[in-house]
JSON list of C-alpha atoms and ligand atoms in Angstrom, two decimals:
[
{"chain": "A", "resi": 585, "resn": "MET", "atom": "CA", "xyz": [-5.68, -7.03, 20.19]},
{"chain": "A", "resi": 586, "resn": "ARG", "atom": "CA", "xyz": [-2.65, -4.80, 20.18]},
{"chain": "A", "resi": 587, "resn": "ARG", "atom": "CA", "xyz": [-1.16, -2.88, 17.29]},
{"chain": "A", "resi": 588, "resn": "LEU", "atom": "CA", "xyz": [1.98, -4.37, 15.79]},
{"chain": "A", "resi": 589, "resn": "PRO", "atom": "CA", "xyz": [5.08, -2.19, 16.23]},
{"chain": "A", "resi": 590, "resn": "ARG", "atom": "CA", "xyz": [5.82, -0.38, 12.99]},
{"chain": "A", "resi": 591, "resn": "THR", "atom": "CA", "xyz": [9.08, 0.44, 11.22]},
{"chain": "A", "resi": 592, "resn": "HIS", "atom": "CA", "xyz": [9.92, 3.85, 9.80]},
{"chain": "A", "resi": 593, "resn": "LEU", "atom": "CA", "xyz": [12.10, 5.38, 7.11]},
{"chain": "A", "resi": 594, "resn": "GLY", "atom": "CA", "xyz": [15.71, 4.66, 7.98]},
{"chain": "A", "resi": 595, "resn": "ASN", "atom": "CA", "xyz": [15.01, 1.13, 9.17]},
{"chain": "A", "resi": 596, "resn": "PRO", "atom": "CA", "xyz": [16.94, -1.20, 6.82]},
{"chain": "A", "resi": 597, "resn": "VAL", "atom": "CA", "xyz": [14.05, -3.71, 6.70]},
{"chain": "A", "resi": 598, "resn": "LEU", "atom": "CA", "xyz": [12.16, -1.20, 4.54]},
{"chain": "A", "resi": 599, "resn": "ARG", "atom": "CA", "xyz": [15.00, -1.33, 1.99]},
{"chain": "A", "resi": 600, "resn": "LYS", "atom": "CA", "xyz": [15.24, -5.12, 1.74]},
{"chain": "A", "resi": 601, "resn": "LYS", "atom": "CA", "xyz": [13.71, -7.21, -1.00]},
{"chain": "A", "resi": 602, "resn": "ALA", "atom": "CA", "xyz": [11.04, -9.24, 0.79]},
{"chain": "A", "resi": 603, "resn": "LYS", "atom": "CA", "xyz": [11.16, -13.05, 0.57]},
{"chain": "A", "resi": 604, "resn": "PRO", "atom": "CA", "xyz": [8.42, -15.07, -1.14]},
{"chain": "A", "resi": 605, "resn": "ILE", "atom": "CA", "xyz": [6.13, -16.89, 1.29]},
{"chain": "A", "resi": 606, "resn": "PRO", "atom": "CA", "xyz": [5.99, -20.70, 0.96]},
{"chain": "A", "resi": 607, "resn": "LEU", "atom": "CA", "xyz": [2.35, -21.45, 0.10]},
{"chain": "A", "resi": 608, "resn": "ARG", "atom": "CA", "xyz": [2.18, -24.17, 2.76]},
{"chain": "A", "resi": 609, "resn": "ASP", "atom": "CA", "xyz": [2.69, -21.47, 5.41]},
{"chain": "A", "resi": 610, "resn": "ILE", "atom": "CA", "xyz": [-0.49, -19.58, 4.50]},
{"chain": "A", "resi": 611, "resn": "ALA", "atom": "CA", "xyz": [-2.88, -21.94, 6.29]},
{"chain": "A", "resi": 612, "resn": "THR", "atom": "CA", "xyz": [-0.89, -21.93, 9.54]},
{"chain": "A", "resi": 613, "resn": "GLU", "atom": "CA", "xyz": [-2.32, -20.34, 12.65]},
{"chain": "A", "resi": 614, "resn": "ASN", "atom": "CA", "xyz": [0.70, -18.05, 13.03]},
{"chain": "A", "resi": 615, "resn": "PHE", "atom": "CA", "xyz": [0.39, -16.67, 9.52]},
{"chain": "A", "resi": 616, "resn": "GLN", "atom": "CA", "xyz": [-3.37, -16.14, 9.76]},
{"chain": "A", "resi": 617, "resn": "ARG", "atom": "CA", "xyz": [-2.90, -14.36, 13.09]},
{"chain": "A", "resi": 618, "resn": "LEU", "atom": "CA", "xyz": [-0.28, -12.10, 11.51]},
{"chain": "A", "resi": 619, "resn": "VAL", "atom": "CA", "xyz": [-2.70, -11.17, 8.71]},
{"chain": "A", "resi": 620, "resn": "THR", "atom": "CA", "xyz": [-5.45, -10.35, 11.23]},
{"chain": "A", "resi": 621, "resn": "GLN", "atom": "CA", "xyz": [-3.02, -8.25, 13.29]},
{"chain": "A", "resi": 622, "resn": "MET", "atom": "CA", "xyz": [-1.90, -6.38, 10.17]},
{"chain": "A", "resi": 623, "resn": "PHE", "atom": "CA", "xyz": [-5.50, -5.47, 9.29]},
{"chain": "A", "resi": 624, "resn": "PHE", "atom": "CA", "xyz": [-6.08, -4.39, 12.90]},
{"chain": "A", "resi": 625, "resn": "THR", "atom": "CA", "xyz": [-2.92, -2.23, 12.90]},
{"chain": "A", "resi": 626, "resn": "MET", "atom": "CA", "xyz": [-3.67, -0.68, 9.49]},
{"chain": "A", "resi": 627, "resn": "ARG", "atom": "CA", "xyz": [-7.20, 0.30, 10.56]},
{"chain": "A", "resi": 628, "resn": "LYS", "atom": "CA", "xyz": [-6.03, 1.72, 13.89]},
{"chain": "A", "resi": 629, "resn": "VAL", "atom": "CA", "xyz": [-3.56, 4.02, 12.20]},
{"chain": "A", "resi": 630, "resn": "GLY", "atom": "CA", "xyz": [-5.92, 4.93, 9.36]},
{"chain": "A", "resi": 631, "resn": "GLY", "atom": "CA", "xyz": [-3.98, 3.47, 6.44]},
{"chain": "A", "resi": 632, "resn": "VAL", "atom": "CA", "xyz": [-5.28, 1.97, 3.21]},
{"chain": "A", "resi": 633, "resn": "GLY", "atom": "CA", "xyz": [-2.42, -0.51, 2.94]},
{"chain": "A", "resi": 634, "resn": "LEU", "atom": "CA", "xyz": [0.26, -2.09, 5.12]},
{"chain": "A", "resi": 635, "resn": "ALA", "atom": "CA", "xyz": [3.12, -4.24, 3.88]},
{"chain": "A", "resi": 636, "resn": "ALA", "atom": "CA", "xyz": [4.96, -6.75, 6.08]},
{"chain": "A", "resi": 637, "resn": "PRO", "atom": "CA", "xyz": [8.30, -4.84, 6.01]},
{"chain": "A", "resi": 638, "resn": "GLN", "atom": "CA", "xyz": [6.41, -1.98, 7.66]},
{"chain": "A", "resi": 639, "resn": "ILE", "atom": "CA", "xyz": [5.96, -4.19, 10.71]},
{"chain": "A", "resi": 640, "resn": "GLY", "atom": "CA", "xyz": [9.52, -5.47, 10.50]},
{"chain": "A", "resi": 641, "resn": "LYS", "atom": "CA", "xyz": [9.00, -8.63, 8.46]},
{"chain": "A", "resi": 642, "resn": "PRO", "atom": "CA", "xyz": [10.76, -8.89, 5.09]},
{"chain": "A", "resi": 643, "resn": "ILE", "atom": "CA", "xyz": [8.19, -11.26, 3.57]},
{"chain": "A", "resi": 644, "resn": "GLN", "atom": "CA", "xyz": [5.96, -10.80, 0.50]},
{"chain": "A", "resi": 645, "resn": "LEU", "atom": "CA", "xyz": [2.73, -10.00, 2.28]},
{"chain": "A", "resi": 646, "resn": "ALA", "atom": "CA", "xyz": [0.57, -6.87, 2.35]},
{"chain": "A", "resi": 647, "resn": "VAL", "atom": "CA", "xyz": [-2.97, -6.01, 3.35]},
{"chain": "A", "resi": 648, "resn": "ILE", "atom": "CA", "xyz": [-5.12, -3.40, 1.62]},
{"chain": "A", "resi": 649, "resn": "GLU", "atom": "CA", "xyz": [-8.53, -1.94, 2.36]},
{"chain": "A", "resi": 650, "resn": "VAL", "atom": "CA", "xyz": [-9.94, 1.19, 0.75]},
{"chain": "A", "resi": 651, "resn": "LYS", "atom": "CA", "xyz": [-13.02, 2.94, 2.04]},
{"chain": "A", "resi": 652, "resn": "LYS", "atom": "CA", "xyz": [-14.71, 6.12, 0.91]},
{"chain": "A", "resi": 653, "resn": "THR", "atom": "CA", "xyz": [-13.91, 9.03, 3.25]},
{"chain": "A", "resi": 654, "resn": "PRO", "atom": "CA", "xyz": [-14.70, 12.76, 3.17]},
{"chain": "A", "resi": 655, "resn": "THR", "atom": "CA", "xyz": [-11.23, 13.33, 1.69]},
{"chain": "A", "resi": 656, "resn": "ARG", "atom": "CA", "xyz": [-11.66, 10.50, -0.81]},
{"chain": "A", "resi": 657, "resn": "PRO", "atom": "CA", "xyz": [-15.28, 10.91, -1.90]},
{"chain": "A", "resi": 658, "resn": "ARG", "atom": "CA", "xyz": [-14.83, 9.59, -5.42]},
{"chain": "A", "resi": 659, "resn": "ILE", "atom": "CA", "xyz": [-12.78, 6.55, -4.58]},
{"chain": "A", "resi": 660, "resn": "VAL", "atom": "CA", "xyz": [-13.88, 3.08, -5.69]},
{"chain": "A", "resi": 661, "resn": "PRO", "atom": "CA", "xyz": [-13.74, 1.13, -2.39]},
{"chain": "A", "resi": 662, "resn": "LEU", "atom": "CA", "xyz": [-11.73, -2.07, -2.13]},
{"chain": "A", "resi": 663, "resn": "GLU", "atom": "CA", "xyz": [-12.78, -4.81, 0.26]},
{"chain": "A", "resi": 664, "resn": "PRO", "atom": "CA", "xyz": [-10.15, -6.15, 2.71]},
{"chain": "A", "resi": 665, "resn": "THR", "atom": "CA", "xyz": [-7.56, -7.78, 0.45]},
{"chain": "A", "resi": 666, "resn": "VAL", "atom": "CA", "xyz": [-4.52, -9.88, 1.36]},
{"chain": "A", "resi": 667, "resn": "ILE", "atom": "CA", "xyz": [-1.77, -10.01, -1.23]},
{"chain": "A", "resi": 668, "resn": "ILE", "atom": "CA", "xyz": [0.90, -12.68, -1.00]},
{"chain": "A", "resi": 669, "resn": "ASN", "atom": "CA", "xyz": [3.80, -13.07, -3.47]},
{"chain": "A", "resi": 670, "resn": "PRO", "atom": "CA", "xyz": [2.34, -10.50, -5.89]},
{"chain": "A", "resi": 671, "resn": "ARG", "atom": "CA", "xyz": [3.54, -9.93, -9.46]},
{"chain": "A", "resi": 672, "resn": "ILE", "atom": "CA", "xyz": [2.65, -7.11, -11.81]},
{"chain": "A", "resi": 673, "resn": "LEU", "atom": "CA", "xyz": [1.93, -8.97, -15.05]},
{"chain": "A", "resi": 674, "resn": "SER", "atom": "CA", "xyz": [1.33, -5.93, -17.25]},
{"chain": "A", "resi": 675, "resn": "HIS", "atom": "CA", "xyz": [0.47, -2.27, -17.01]},
{"chain": "A", "resi": 676, "resn": "SER", "atom": "CA", "xyz": [-0.85, 0.64, -19.02]},
{"chain": "A", "resi": 677, "resn": "ARG", "atom": "CA", "xyz": [1.63, 3.01, -20.59]},
{"chain": "A", "resi": 678, "resn": "GLU", "atom": "CA", "xyz": [-0.30, 5.89, -19.15]},
{"chain": "A", "resi": 679, "resn": "LEU", "atom": "CA", "xyz": [0.77, 7.29, -15.81]},
{"chain": "A", "resi": 680, "resn": "LEU", "atom": "CA", "xyz": [-1.38, 9.29, -13.39]},
{"chain": "A", "resi": 681, "resn": "ASN", "atom": "CA", "xyz": [0.06, 11.75, -10.92]},
{"chain": "A", "resi": 682, "resn": "ASP", "atom": "CA", "xyz": [-1.54, 11.87, -7.48]},
{"chain": "A", "resi": 683, "resn": "TRP", "atom": "CA", "xyz": [-0.67, 12.45, -3.85]},
{"chain": "A", "resi": 684, "resn": "GLU", "atom": "CA", "xyz": [0.65, 9.66, -1.68]},
{"chain": "A", "resi": 685, "resn": "GLY", "atom": "CA", "xyz": [1.69, 9.25, 1.89]},
{"chain": "A", "resi": 686, "resn": "CYS", "atom": "CA", "xyz": [3.12, 6.30, 3.77]},
{"chain": "A", "resi": 687, "resn": "LEU", "atom": "CA", "xyz": [2.70, 5.00, 7.32]},
{"chain": "A", "resi": 688, "resn": "SER", "atom": "CA", "xyz": [6.49, 4.48, 7.41]},
{"chain": "A", "resi": 689, "resn": "PHE", "atom": "CA", "xyz": [7.16, 8.12, 6.50]},
{"chain": "A", "resi": 690, "resn": "PRO", "atom": "CA", "xyz": [4.59, 9.97, 8.61]},
{"chain": "A", "resi": 691, "resn": "ASN", "atom": "CA", "xyz": [3.38, 13.51, 8.14]},
{"chain": "A", "resi": 692, "resn": "ALA", "atom": "CA", "xyz": [4.47, 13.90, 4.53]},
{"chain": "A", "resi": 693, "resn": "ARG", "atom": "CA", "xyz": [2.84, 13.77, 1.12]},
{"chain": "A", "resi": 694, "resn": "GLY", "atom": "CA", "xyz": [4.23, 13.83, -2.39]},
{"chain": "A", "resi": 695, "resn": "LEU", "atom": "CA", "xyz": [3.05, 13.63, -5.99]},
{"chain": "A", "resi": 696, "resn": "VAL", "atom": "CA", "xyz": [3.81, 10.20, -7.43]},
{"chain": "A", "resi": 697, "resn": "PRO", "atom": "CA", "xyz": [3.23, 8.99, -10.98]},
{"chain": "A", "resi": 698, "resn": "ARG", "atom": "CA", "xyz": [1.71, 5.50, -11.13]},
{"chain": "A", "resi": 699, "resn": "TYR", "atom": "CA", "xyz": [0.38, 3.33, -13.93]},
{"chain": "A", "resi": 700, "resn": "ARG", "atom": "CA", "xyz": [-3.30, 4.02, -14.46]},
{"chain": "A", "resi": 701, "resn": "THR", "atom": "CA", "xyz": [-4.07, 0.31, -14.93]},
{"chain": "A", "resi": 702, "resn": "ILE", "atom": "CA", "xyz": [-2.20, -2.81, -13.82]},
{"chain": "A", "resi": 703, "resn": "ARG", "atom": "CA", "xyz": [-2.79, -6.52, -14.11]},
{"chain": "A", "resi": 704, "resn": "VAL", "atom": "CA", "xyz": [-1.54, -8.39, -11.05]},
{"chain": "A", "resi": 705, "resn": "SER", "atom": "CA", "xyz": [-1.35, -11.93, -9.76]},
{"chain": "A", "resi": 706, "resn": "TYR", "atom": "CA", "xyz": [-1.09, -12.81, -6.10]},
{"chain": "A", "resi": 707, "resn": "PHE", "atom": "CA", "xyz": [-2.20, -15.41, -3.58]},
{"chain": "A", "resi": 708, "resn": "ASP", "atom": "CA", "xyz": [-4.97, -14.54, -1.13]},
{"chain": "A", "resi": 709, "resn": "ARG", "atom": "CA", "xyz": [-5.19, -15.53, 2.55]},
{"chain": "A", "resi": 710, "resn": "PHE", "atom": "CA", "xyz": [-6.77, -18.84, 1.57]},
{"chain": "A", "resi": 711, "resn": "GLY", "atom": "CA", "xyz": [-3.80, -19.65, -0.67]},
{"chain": "A", "resi": 712, "resn": "ASP", "atom": "CA", "xyz": [-5.88, -19.22, -3.82]},
{"chain": "A", "resi": 713, "resn": "LYS", "atom": "CA", "xyz": [-4.26, -17.56, -6.81]},
{"chain": "A", "resi": 714, "resn": "GLN", "atom": "CA", "xyz": [-5.94, -14.37, -7.98]},
{"chain": "A", "resi": 715, "resn": "VAL", "atom": "CA", "xyz": [-5.41, -12.47, -11.20]},
{"chain": "A", "resi": 716, "resn": "LYS", "atom": "CA", "xyz": [-6.95, -9.01, -11.27]},
{"chain": "A", "resi": 717, "resn": "THR", "atom": "CA", "xyz": [-7.01, -5.86, -13.34]},
{"chain": "A", "resi": 718, "resn": "LEU", "atom": "CA", "xyz": [-7.00, -2.73, -11.20]},
{"chain": "A", "resi": 719, "resn": "ARG", "atom": "CA", "xyz": [-7.49, 0.91, -12.10]},
{"chain": "A", "resi": 720, "resn": "GLY", "atom": "CA", "xyz": [-7.03, 4.33, -10.62]},
{"chain": "A", "resi": 721, "resn": "PHE", "atom": "CA", "xyz": [-6.61, 4.55, -6.86]},
{"chain": "A", "resi": 722, "resn": "GLN", "atom": "CA", "xyz": [-6.83, 0.77, -6.38]},
{"chain": "A", "resi": 723, "resn": "ALA", "atom": "CA", "xyz": [-4.00, 0.33, -8.90]},
{"chain": "A", "resi": 724, "resn": "ARG", "atom": "CA", "xyz": [-2.05, 3.06, -7.08]},
{"chain": "A", "resi": 725, "resn": "VAL", "atom": "CA", "xyz": [-2.36, 1.36, -3.68]},
{"chain": "A", "resi": 726, "resn": "PHE", "atom": "CA", "xyz": [-1.28, -2.00, -5.11]},
{"chain": "A", "resi": 727, "resn": "GLN", "atom": "CA", "xyz": [1.76, -0.39, -6.76]},
{"chain": "A", "resi": 728, "resn": "HIS", "atom": "CA", "xyz": [2.67, 1.38, -3.50]},
{"chain": "A", "resi": 729, "resn": "GLU", "atom": "CA", "xyz": [2.43, -1.84, -1.45]},
{"chain": "A", "resi": 730, "resn": "ILE", "atom": "CA", "xyz": [4.23, -3.99, -4.04]},
{"chain": "A", "resi": 731, "resn": "ASP", "atom": "CA", "xyz": [7.02, -1.39, -4.04]},
{"chain": "A", "resi": 732, "resn": "HIS", "atom": "CA", "xyz": [7.37, -1.94, -0.27]},
{"chain": "A", "resi": 733, "resn": "LEU", "atom": "CA", "xyz": [8.02, -5.63, -0.97]},
{"chain": "A", "resi": 734, "resn": "ASN", "atom": "CA", "xyz": [10.84, -4.56, -3.29]},
{"chain": "A", "resi": 735, "resn": "GLY", "atom": "CA", "xyz": [12.42, -2.24, -0.73]},
{"chain": "A", "resi": 736, "resn": "LEU", "atom": "CA", "xyz": [11.02, 0.93, -2.31]},
{"chain": "A", "resi": 737, "resn": "ILE", "atom": "CA", "xyz": [9.27, 3.89, -0.69]},
{"chain": "A", "resi": 738, "resn": "TYR", "atom": "CA", "xyz": [7.03, 6.29, -2.63]},
{"chain": "A", "resi": 739, "resn": "VAL", "atom": "CA", "xyz": [9.65, 9.04, -2.55]},
{"chain": "A", "resi": 740, "resn": "ASP", "atom": "CA", "xyz": [11.82, 6.79, -4.78]},
{"chain": "A", "resi": 741, "resn": "LYS", "atom": "CA", "xyz": [9.12, 7.04, -7.46]},
{"chain": "A", "resi": 742, "resn": "MET", "atom": "CA", "xyz": [8.59, 10.81, -7.23]},
{"chain": "A", "resi": 743, "resn": "VAL", "atom": "CA", "xyz": [9.83, 12.67, -10.30]},
{"chain": "A", "resi": 744, "resn": "ASP", "atom": "CA", "xyz": [9.52, 16.13, -8.77]},
{"chain": "A", "resi": 745, "resn": "MET", "atom": "CA", "xyz": [10.87, 16.15, -5.23]},
{"chain": "A", "resi": 746, "resn": "ARG", "atom": "CA", "xyz": [9.74, 19.77, -4.94]},
{"chain": "A", "resi": 747, "resn": "THR", "atom": "CA", "xyz": [6.20, 18.47, -4.42]},
{"chain": "A", "resi": 748, "resn": "LEU", "atom": "CA", "xyz": [7.26, 16.74, -1.18]},
{"chain": "A", "resi": 749, "resn": "THR", "atom": "CA", "xyz": [4.97, 18.41, 1.36]},
{"chain": "A", "resi": 750, "resn": "VAL", "atom": "CA", "xyz": [4.64, 18.40, 5.12]},
{"chain": "A", "resi": 751, "resn": "LEU", "atom": "CA", "xyz": [1.20, 17.15, 6.18]},
{"chain": "A", "resi": 752, "resn": "GLY", "atom": "CA", "xyz": [0.10, 20.44, 7.77]},
{"chain": "A", "resi": 753, "resn": "GLU", "atom": "CA", "xyz": [0.82, 22.35, 4.56]},
{"chain": "A", "resi": 754, "resn": "PHE", "atom": "CA", "xyz": [-0.80, 19.62, 2.48]},
{"chain": "A", "resi": 755, "resn": "LYS", "atom": "CA", "xyz": [-4.01, 19.83, 4.49]},
{"chain": "A", "resi": 756, "resn": "LYS", "atom": "CA", "xyz": [-4.10, 23.63, 4.20]},
{"chain": "A", "resi": 757, "resn": "ARG", "atom": "CA", "xyz": [-3.34, 23.77, 0.53]},
{"chain": "A", "resi": 758, "resn": "PHE", "atom": "CA", "xyz": [-4.87, 20.72, -1.08]},
{"chain": "A", "resi": 759, "resn": "LEU", "atom": "CA", "xyz": [-7.17, 18.76, 1.19]},
{"chain": "A", "resi": 760, "resn": "LYS", "atom": "CA", "xyz": [-9.92, 21.27, 1.74]},
{"chain": "A", "resi": 761, "resn": "LYS", "atom": "CA", "xyz": [-10.34, 21.70, -2.00]},
{"chain": "A", "resi": 762, "resn": "GLY", "atom": "CA", "xyz": [-11.67, 18.17, -1.85]},
{"chain": "A", "resi": 763, "resn": "GLY", "atom": "CA", "xyz": [-11.75, 15.35, -4.30]},
{"chain": "A", "resi": 764, "resn": "LEU", "atom": "CA", "xyz": [-8.05, 14.62, -4.38]},
{"chain": "A", "resi": 765, "resn": "ASN", "atom": "CA", "xyz": [-7.24, 10.98, -3.91]},
{"chain": "A", "resi": 766, "resn": "SER", "atom": "CA", "xyz": [-5.04, 11.78, -0.96]},
{"chain": "A", "resi": 767, "resn": "ARG", "atom": "CA", "xyz": [-4.34, 9.37, 1.79]},
{"chain": "B", "resi": 1277, "resn": "LIG", "atom": "NI1", "xyz": [3.73, 2.85, 2.43]}
]
């Protein structure tokens, strides 16, 4: 299998509002192949999430998979998850600040406030509706990917642009201290 070509900051598809996916499309061979290719691409490039606009498709689809790594030792893992037509139903008032990066904006990190807890609905790759409550890093990844489906990049959600950091500096300054939920 080959990686899907990715889009990067500046490509207008990343700024479009993605279209809802007709549920009858989910079971088709083409759609299922796309999902498999998105997981493959995300794993190859070491991401924890990949939204369809990031591979040039303005449709409401994203894949997420979170594993524990040496730089994310305290993370609660998340099994491979397909989110289709997601909605944030409710969220905590409390925000948590943590570092984020994005496959569409390589070699940068920034501090982004996200809701600590969210309740979301979405359809999975079998077309079944799911309603879940997510916390911490899992909630952060969902918010990041759902933002992609609304044409938003994490830098849009930063409140202090002075924390925007080049990856090399980030690794030197923050990563080796360990335990940060960086990605
Ligand atoms: Ni991203």
